[in-house]
mmCIF file of C-alpha atoms in Angstrom:
data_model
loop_
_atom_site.group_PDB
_atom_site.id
_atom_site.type_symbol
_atom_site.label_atom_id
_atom_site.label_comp_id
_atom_site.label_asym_id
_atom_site.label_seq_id
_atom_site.Cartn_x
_atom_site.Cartn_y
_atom_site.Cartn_z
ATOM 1 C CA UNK J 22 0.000 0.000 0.000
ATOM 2 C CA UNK J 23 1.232 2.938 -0.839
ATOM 3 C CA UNK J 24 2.389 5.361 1.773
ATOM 4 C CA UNK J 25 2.127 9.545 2.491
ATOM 5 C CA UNK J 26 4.558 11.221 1.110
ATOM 6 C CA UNK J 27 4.294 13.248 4.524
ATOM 7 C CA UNK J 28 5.573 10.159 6.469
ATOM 8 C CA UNK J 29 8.463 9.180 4.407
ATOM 9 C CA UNK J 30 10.953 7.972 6.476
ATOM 10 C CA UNK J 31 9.947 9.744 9.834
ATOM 11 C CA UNK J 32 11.229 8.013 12.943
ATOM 12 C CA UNK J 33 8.865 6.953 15.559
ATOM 13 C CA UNK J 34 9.781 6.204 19.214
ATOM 14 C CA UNK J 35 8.139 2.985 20.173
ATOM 15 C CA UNK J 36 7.317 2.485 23.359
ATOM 16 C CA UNK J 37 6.741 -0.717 25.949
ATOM 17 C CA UNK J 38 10.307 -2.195 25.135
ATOM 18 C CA UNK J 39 12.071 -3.533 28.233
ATOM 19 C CA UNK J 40 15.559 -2.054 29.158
ATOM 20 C CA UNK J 41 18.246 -4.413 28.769
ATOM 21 C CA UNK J 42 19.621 -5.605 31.599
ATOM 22 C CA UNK J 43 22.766 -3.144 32.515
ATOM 23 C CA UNK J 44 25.332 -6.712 32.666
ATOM 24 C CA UNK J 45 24.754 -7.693 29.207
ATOM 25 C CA UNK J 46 27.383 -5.400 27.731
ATOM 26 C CA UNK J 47 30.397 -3.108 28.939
ATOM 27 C CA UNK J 48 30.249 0.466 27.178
ATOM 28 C CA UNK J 49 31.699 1.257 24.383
ATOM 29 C CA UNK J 50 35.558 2.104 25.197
ATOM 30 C CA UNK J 51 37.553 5.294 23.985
ATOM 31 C CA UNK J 52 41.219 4.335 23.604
ATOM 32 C CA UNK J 53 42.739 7.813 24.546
ATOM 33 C CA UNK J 54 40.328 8.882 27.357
ATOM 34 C CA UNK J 55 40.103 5.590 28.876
ATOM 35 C CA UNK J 56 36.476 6.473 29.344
ATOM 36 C CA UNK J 57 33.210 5.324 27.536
ATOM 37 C CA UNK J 58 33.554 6.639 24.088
ATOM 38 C CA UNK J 59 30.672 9.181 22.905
ATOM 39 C CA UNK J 60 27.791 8.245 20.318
ATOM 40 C CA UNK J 61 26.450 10.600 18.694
ATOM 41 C CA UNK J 62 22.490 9.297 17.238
ATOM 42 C CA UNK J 63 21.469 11.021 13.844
ATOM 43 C CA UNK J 64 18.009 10.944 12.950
ATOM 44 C CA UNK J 65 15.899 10.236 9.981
ATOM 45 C CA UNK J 66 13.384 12.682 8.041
ATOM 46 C CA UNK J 67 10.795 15.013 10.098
ATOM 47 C CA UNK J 68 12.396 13.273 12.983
ATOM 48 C CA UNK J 69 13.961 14.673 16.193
ATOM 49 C CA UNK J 70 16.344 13.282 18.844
ATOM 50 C CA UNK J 71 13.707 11.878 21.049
ATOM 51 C CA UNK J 72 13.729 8.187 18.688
ATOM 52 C CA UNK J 73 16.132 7.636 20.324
ATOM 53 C CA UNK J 74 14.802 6.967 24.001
ATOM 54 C CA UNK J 75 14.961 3.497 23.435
ATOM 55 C CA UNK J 76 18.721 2.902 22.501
ATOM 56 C CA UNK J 77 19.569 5.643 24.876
ATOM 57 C CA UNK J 78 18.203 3.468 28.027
ATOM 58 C CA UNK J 79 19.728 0.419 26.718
ATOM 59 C CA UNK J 80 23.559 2.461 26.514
ATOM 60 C CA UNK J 81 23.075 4.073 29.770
ATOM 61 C CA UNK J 82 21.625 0.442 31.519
ATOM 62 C CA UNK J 83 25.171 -1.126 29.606
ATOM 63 C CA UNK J 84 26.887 1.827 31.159
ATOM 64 C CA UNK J 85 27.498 5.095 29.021
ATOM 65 C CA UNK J 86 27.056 7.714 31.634
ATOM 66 C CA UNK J 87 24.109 10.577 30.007
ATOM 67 C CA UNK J 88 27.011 12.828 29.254
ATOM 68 C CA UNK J 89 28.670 10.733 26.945
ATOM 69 C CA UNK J 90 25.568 9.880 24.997
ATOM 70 C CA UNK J 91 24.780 12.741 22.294
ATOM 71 C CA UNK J 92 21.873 13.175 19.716
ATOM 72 C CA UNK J 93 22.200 16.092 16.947
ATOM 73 C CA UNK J 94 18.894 17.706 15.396
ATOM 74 C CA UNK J 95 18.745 18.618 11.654
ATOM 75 C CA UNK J 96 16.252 20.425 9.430
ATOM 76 C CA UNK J 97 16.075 16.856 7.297
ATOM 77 C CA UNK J 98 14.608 19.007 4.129
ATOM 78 C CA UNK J 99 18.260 20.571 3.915
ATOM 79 C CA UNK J 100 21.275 19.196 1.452
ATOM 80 C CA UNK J 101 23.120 16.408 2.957
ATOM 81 C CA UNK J 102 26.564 17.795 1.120
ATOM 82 C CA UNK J 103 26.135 21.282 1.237
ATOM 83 C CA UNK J 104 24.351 21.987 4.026
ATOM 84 C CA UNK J 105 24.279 18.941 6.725
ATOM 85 C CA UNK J 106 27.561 17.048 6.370
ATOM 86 C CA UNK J 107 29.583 20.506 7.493
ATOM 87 C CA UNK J 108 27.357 21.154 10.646
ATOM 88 C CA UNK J 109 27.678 17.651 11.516
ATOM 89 C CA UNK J 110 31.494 17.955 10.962
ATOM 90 C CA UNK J 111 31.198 20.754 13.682
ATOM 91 C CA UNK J 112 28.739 19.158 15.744
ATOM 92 C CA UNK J 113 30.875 16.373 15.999
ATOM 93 C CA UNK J 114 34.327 18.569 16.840
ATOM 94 C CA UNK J 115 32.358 20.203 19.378
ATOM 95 C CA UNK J 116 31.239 16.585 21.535
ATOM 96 C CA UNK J 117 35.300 15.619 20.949
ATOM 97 C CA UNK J 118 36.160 19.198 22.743
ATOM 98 C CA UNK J 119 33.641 18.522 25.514
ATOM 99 C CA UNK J 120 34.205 14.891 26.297
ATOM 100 C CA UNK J 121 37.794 14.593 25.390
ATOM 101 C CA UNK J 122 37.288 11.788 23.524
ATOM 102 C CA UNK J 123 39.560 10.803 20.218
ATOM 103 C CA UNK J 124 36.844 9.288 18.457
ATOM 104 C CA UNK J 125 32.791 9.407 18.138
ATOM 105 C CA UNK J 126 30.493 6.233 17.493
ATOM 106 C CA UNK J 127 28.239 7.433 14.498
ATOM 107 C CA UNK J 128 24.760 5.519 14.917
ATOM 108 C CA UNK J 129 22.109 6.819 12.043
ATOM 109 C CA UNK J 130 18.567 5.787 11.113
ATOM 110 C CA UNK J 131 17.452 6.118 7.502
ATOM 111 C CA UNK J 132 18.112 9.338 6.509
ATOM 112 C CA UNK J 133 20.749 10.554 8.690
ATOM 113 C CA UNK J 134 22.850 7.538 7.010
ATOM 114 C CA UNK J 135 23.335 10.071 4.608
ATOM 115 C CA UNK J 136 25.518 12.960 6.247
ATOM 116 C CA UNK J 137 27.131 10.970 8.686
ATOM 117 C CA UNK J 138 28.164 8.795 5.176
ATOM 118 C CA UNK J 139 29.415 12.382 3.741
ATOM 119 C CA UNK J 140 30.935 13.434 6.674
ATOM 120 C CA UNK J 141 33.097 10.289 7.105
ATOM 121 C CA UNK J 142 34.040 9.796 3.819
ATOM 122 C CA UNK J 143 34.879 13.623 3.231
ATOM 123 C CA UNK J 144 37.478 13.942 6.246
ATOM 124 C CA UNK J 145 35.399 13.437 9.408
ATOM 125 C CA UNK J 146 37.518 8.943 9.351
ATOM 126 C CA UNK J 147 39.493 9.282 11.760
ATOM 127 C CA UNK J 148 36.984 11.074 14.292
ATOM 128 C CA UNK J 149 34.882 7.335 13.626
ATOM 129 C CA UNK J 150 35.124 4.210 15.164
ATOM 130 C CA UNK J 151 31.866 2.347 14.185
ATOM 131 C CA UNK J 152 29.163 4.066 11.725
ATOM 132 C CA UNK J 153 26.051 2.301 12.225
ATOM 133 C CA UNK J 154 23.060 2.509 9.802
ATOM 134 C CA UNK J 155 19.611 1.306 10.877
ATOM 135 C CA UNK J 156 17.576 1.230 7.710
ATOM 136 C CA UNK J 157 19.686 3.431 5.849
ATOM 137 C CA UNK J 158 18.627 4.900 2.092
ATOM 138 C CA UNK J 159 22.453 4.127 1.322
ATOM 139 C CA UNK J 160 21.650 3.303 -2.219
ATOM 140 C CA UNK J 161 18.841 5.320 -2.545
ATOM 141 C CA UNK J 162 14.897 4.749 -2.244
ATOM 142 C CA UNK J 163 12.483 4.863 -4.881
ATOM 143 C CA UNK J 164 10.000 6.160 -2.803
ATOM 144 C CA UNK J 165 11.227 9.314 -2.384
ATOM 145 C CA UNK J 166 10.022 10.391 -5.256
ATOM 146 C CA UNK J 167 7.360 10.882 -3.972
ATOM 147 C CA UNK J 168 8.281 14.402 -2.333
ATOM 148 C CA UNK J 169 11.657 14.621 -4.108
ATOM 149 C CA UNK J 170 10.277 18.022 -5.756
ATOM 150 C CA UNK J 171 10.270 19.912 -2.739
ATOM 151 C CA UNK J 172 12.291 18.579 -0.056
ATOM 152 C CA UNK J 173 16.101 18.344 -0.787
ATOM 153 C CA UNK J 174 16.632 15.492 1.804
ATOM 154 C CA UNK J 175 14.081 13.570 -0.075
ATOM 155 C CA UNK J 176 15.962 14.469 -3.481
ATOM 156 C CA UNK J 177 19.329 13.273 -2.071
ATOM 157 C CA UNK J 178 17.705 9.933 -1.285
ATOM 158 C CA UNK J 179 16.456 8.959 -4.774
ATOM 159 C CA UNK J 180 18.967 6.298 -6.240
ATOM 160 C CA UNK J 181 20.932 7.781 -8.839
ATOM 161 C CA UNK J 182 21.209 11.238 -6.729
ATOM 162 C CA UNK J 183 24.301 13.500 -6.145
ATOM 163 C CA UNK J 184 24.720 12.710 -3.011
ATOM 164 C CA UNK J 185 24.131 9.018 -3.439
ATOM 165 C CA UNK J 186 26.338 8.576 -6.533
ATOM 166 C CA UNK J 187 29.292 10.342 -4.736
ATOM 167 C CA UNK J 188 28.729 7.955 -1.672
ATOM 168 C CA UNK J 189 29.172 4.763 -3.659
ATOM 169 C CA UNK J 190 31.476 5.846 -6.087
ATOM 170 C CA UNK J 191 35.272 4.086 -5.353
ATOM 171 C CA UNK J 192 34.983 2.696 -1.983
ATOM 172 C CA UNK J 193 31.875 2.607 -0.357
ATOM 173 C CA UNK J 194 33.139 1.889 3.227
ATOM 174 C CA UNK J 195 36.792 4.067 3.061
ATOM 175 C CA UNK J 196 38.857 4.700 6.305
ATOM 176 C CA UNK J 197 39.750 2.863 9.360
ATOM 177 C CA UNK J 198 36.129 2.628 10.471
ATOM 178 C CA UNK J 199 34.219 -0.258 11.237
ATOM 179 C CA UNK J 200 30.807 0.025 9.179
ATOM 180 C CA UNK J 201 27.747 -1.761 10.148
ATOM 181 C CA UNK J 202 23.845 -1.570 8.303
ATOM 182 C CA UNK J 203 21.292 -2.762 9.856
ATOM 183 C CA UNK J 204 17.760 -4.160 7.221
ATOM 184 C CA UNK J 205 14.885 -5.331 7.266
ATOM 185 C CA UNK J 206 13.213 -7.222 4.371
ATOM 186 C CA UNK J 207 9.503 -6.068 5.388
ATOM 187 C CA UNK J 208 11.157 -2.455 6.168
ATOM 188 C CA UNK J 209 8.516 -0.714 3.384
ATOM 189 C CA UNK J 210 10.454 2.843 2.951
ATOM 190 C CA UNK J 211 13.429 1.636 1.977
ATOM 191 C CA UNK J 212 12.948 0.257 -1.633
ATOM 192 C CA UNK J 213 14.486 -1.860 -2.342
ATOM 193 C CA UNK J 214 15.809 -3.235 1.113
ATOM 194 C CA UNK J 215 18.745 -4.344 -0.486
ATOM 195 C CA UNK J 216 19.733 -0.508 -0.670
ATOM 196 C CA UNK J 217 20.723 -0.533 2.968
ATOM 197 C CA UNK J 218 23.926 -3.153 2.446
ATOM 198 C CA UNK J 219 27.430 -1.750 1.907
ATOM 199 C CA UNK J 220 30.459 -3.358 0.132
ATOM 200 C CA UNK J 221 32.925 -3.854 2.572
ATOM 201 C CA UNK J 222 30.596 -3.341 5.829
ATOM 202 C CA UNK J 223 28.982 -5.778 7.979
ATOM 203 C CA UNK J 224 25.345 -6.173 6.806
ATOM 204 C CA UNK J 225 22.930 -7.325 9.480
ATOM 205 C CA UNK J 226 19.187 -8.966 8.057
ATOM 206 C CA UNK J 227 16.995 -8.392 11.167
ATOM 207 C CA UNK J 228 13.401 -9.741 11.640
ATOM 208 C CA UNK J 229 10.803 -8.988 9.297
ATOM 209 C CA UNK J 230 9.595 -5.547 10.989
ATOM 210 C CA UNK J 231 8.651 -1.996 9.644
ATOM 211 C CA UNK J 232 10.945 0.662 8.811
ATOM 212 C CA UNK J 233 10.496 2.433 12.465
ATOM 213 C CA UNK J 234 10.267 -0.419 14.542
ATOM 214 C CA UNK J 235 14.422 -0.724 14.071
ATOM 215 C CA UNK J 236 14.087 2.081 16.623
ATOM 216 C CA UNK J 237 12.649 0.442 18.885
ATOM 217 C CA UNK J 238 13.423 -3.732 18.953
ATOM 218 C CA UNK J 239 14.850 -5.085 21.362
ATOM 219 C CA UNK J 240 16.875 -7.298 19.561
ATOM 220 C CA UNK J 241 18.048 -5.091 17.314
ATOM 221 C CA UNK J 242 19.258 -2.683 19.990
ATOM 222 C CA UNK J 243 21.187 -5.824 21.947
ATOM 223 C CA UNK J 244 22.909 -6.201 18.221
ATOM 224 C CA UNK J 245 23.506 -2.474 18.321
ATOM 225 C CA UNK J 246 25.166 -2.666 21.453
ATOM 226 C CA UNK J 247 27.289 -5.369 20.601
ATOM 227 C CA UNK J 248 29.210 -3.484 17.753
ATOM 228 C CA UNK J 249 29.512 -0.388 19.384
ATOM 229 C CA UNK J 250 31.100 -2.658 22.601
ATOM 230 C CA UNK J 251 33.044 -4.654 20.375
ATOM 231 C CA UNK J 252 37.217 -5.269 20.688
#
């Protein structure tokens, strides 16, 4: 069934998930600081940080302290290259100054795959450790035609795009950054689900569930966890 163009990949907290335990895994590490590294959570279109109540619990139960945990707010109708990629550059420089952290955990859901894609392949690297997509358009998605005409973030998200031909062009997964996608073959926005999948990253077929309910599953948030905790 065809969808609203004015719900095209909008994130939606769900609620009623159980916290996971806080044993099940340490926090992610920072090398230099010898403290839990920061993750910075990037939303998807006509979105805001609060999808992200779900994952946050489940980092601060494992043992992120609040202050280390970081969520950055976009206008999503905005260019990913021109516009988004810079502030998240500065965004990101900003989190490093205040947590004195070497490197940031990148965790995105659909569109926010986008920028945080831009800003690690155009210099923002070695600021990385793991870029995590949930759902991500990273090959484009035909359905966002459907408002492509007047919203740029939907433009950058149709396959063949700018911004998507420049992400997959030479190495799709470049730097010492460990890339992970999370997908979902009844995701529904994301068309078709085999957009989400990078060369070169570890690609992660979840449950049959919609394109929000990444956001909230438990069992994709334990897997979630597990990368960002990884050696």
């Amino acid at each position: 069934m065809r969808r609203s163009a004015t719900l095209l990949l909008a994130g939606t907290l769900l609620a009623g998930t159980a916290a996971l335990p806080a044993t099940a895994q340490a926090a992610p590490r920072d090398a230099t600081a010898g403290a839990p590294r920061p993750v910075v959570f990037v939303h998807g279109r006509n979105a805001g940080p609060g999808v992200w109540g779900s994952l946050t619990e489940r980092l601060t139960a494992a043992g992120t302290p609040a202050d280390r945990i970081f969520a950055w707010s976009y206008d999503s109708s905005q260019s990913t290259n021109e516009v988004l990629a810079g502030r998240l550059a500065a965004y990101v420089d900003d989190v490093l100054r205040r947590t004195g952290a070497g490197q940031v955990d990148l965790v995105a859901h659909s569109l926010g795959s986008l920028p945080t894609r831009w800003y690690v392949k155009y210099g923002g690297a070695s600021k990385v450790r793991n870029w995590v997509s949930l759902a991500g358009p990273n090959h484009g998605t035909g359905l966002a035609w459907a408002c492509a005409l007047w919203d740029q973030g939907c433009r950058d998200m149709t396959p063949g795009s700018y911004v998507v031909s420049r992400l997959n062009e030479g190495d799709e997964t470049p730097g010492d950054v460990r890339y992970t996608t999370f997908w979902s073959a009844g995701d529904g926005q994301i068309l078709p689900t085999s957009s989400t999948a990078l060369s070169g990253a570890r690609n992660v077929r979840v449950a049959d569930m919609g394109h929000n309910d990444l956001l909230g599953d438990a069992g994709v948030a334990e897997q979630v966890l597990a990368t960002l905790t990884a050696p």
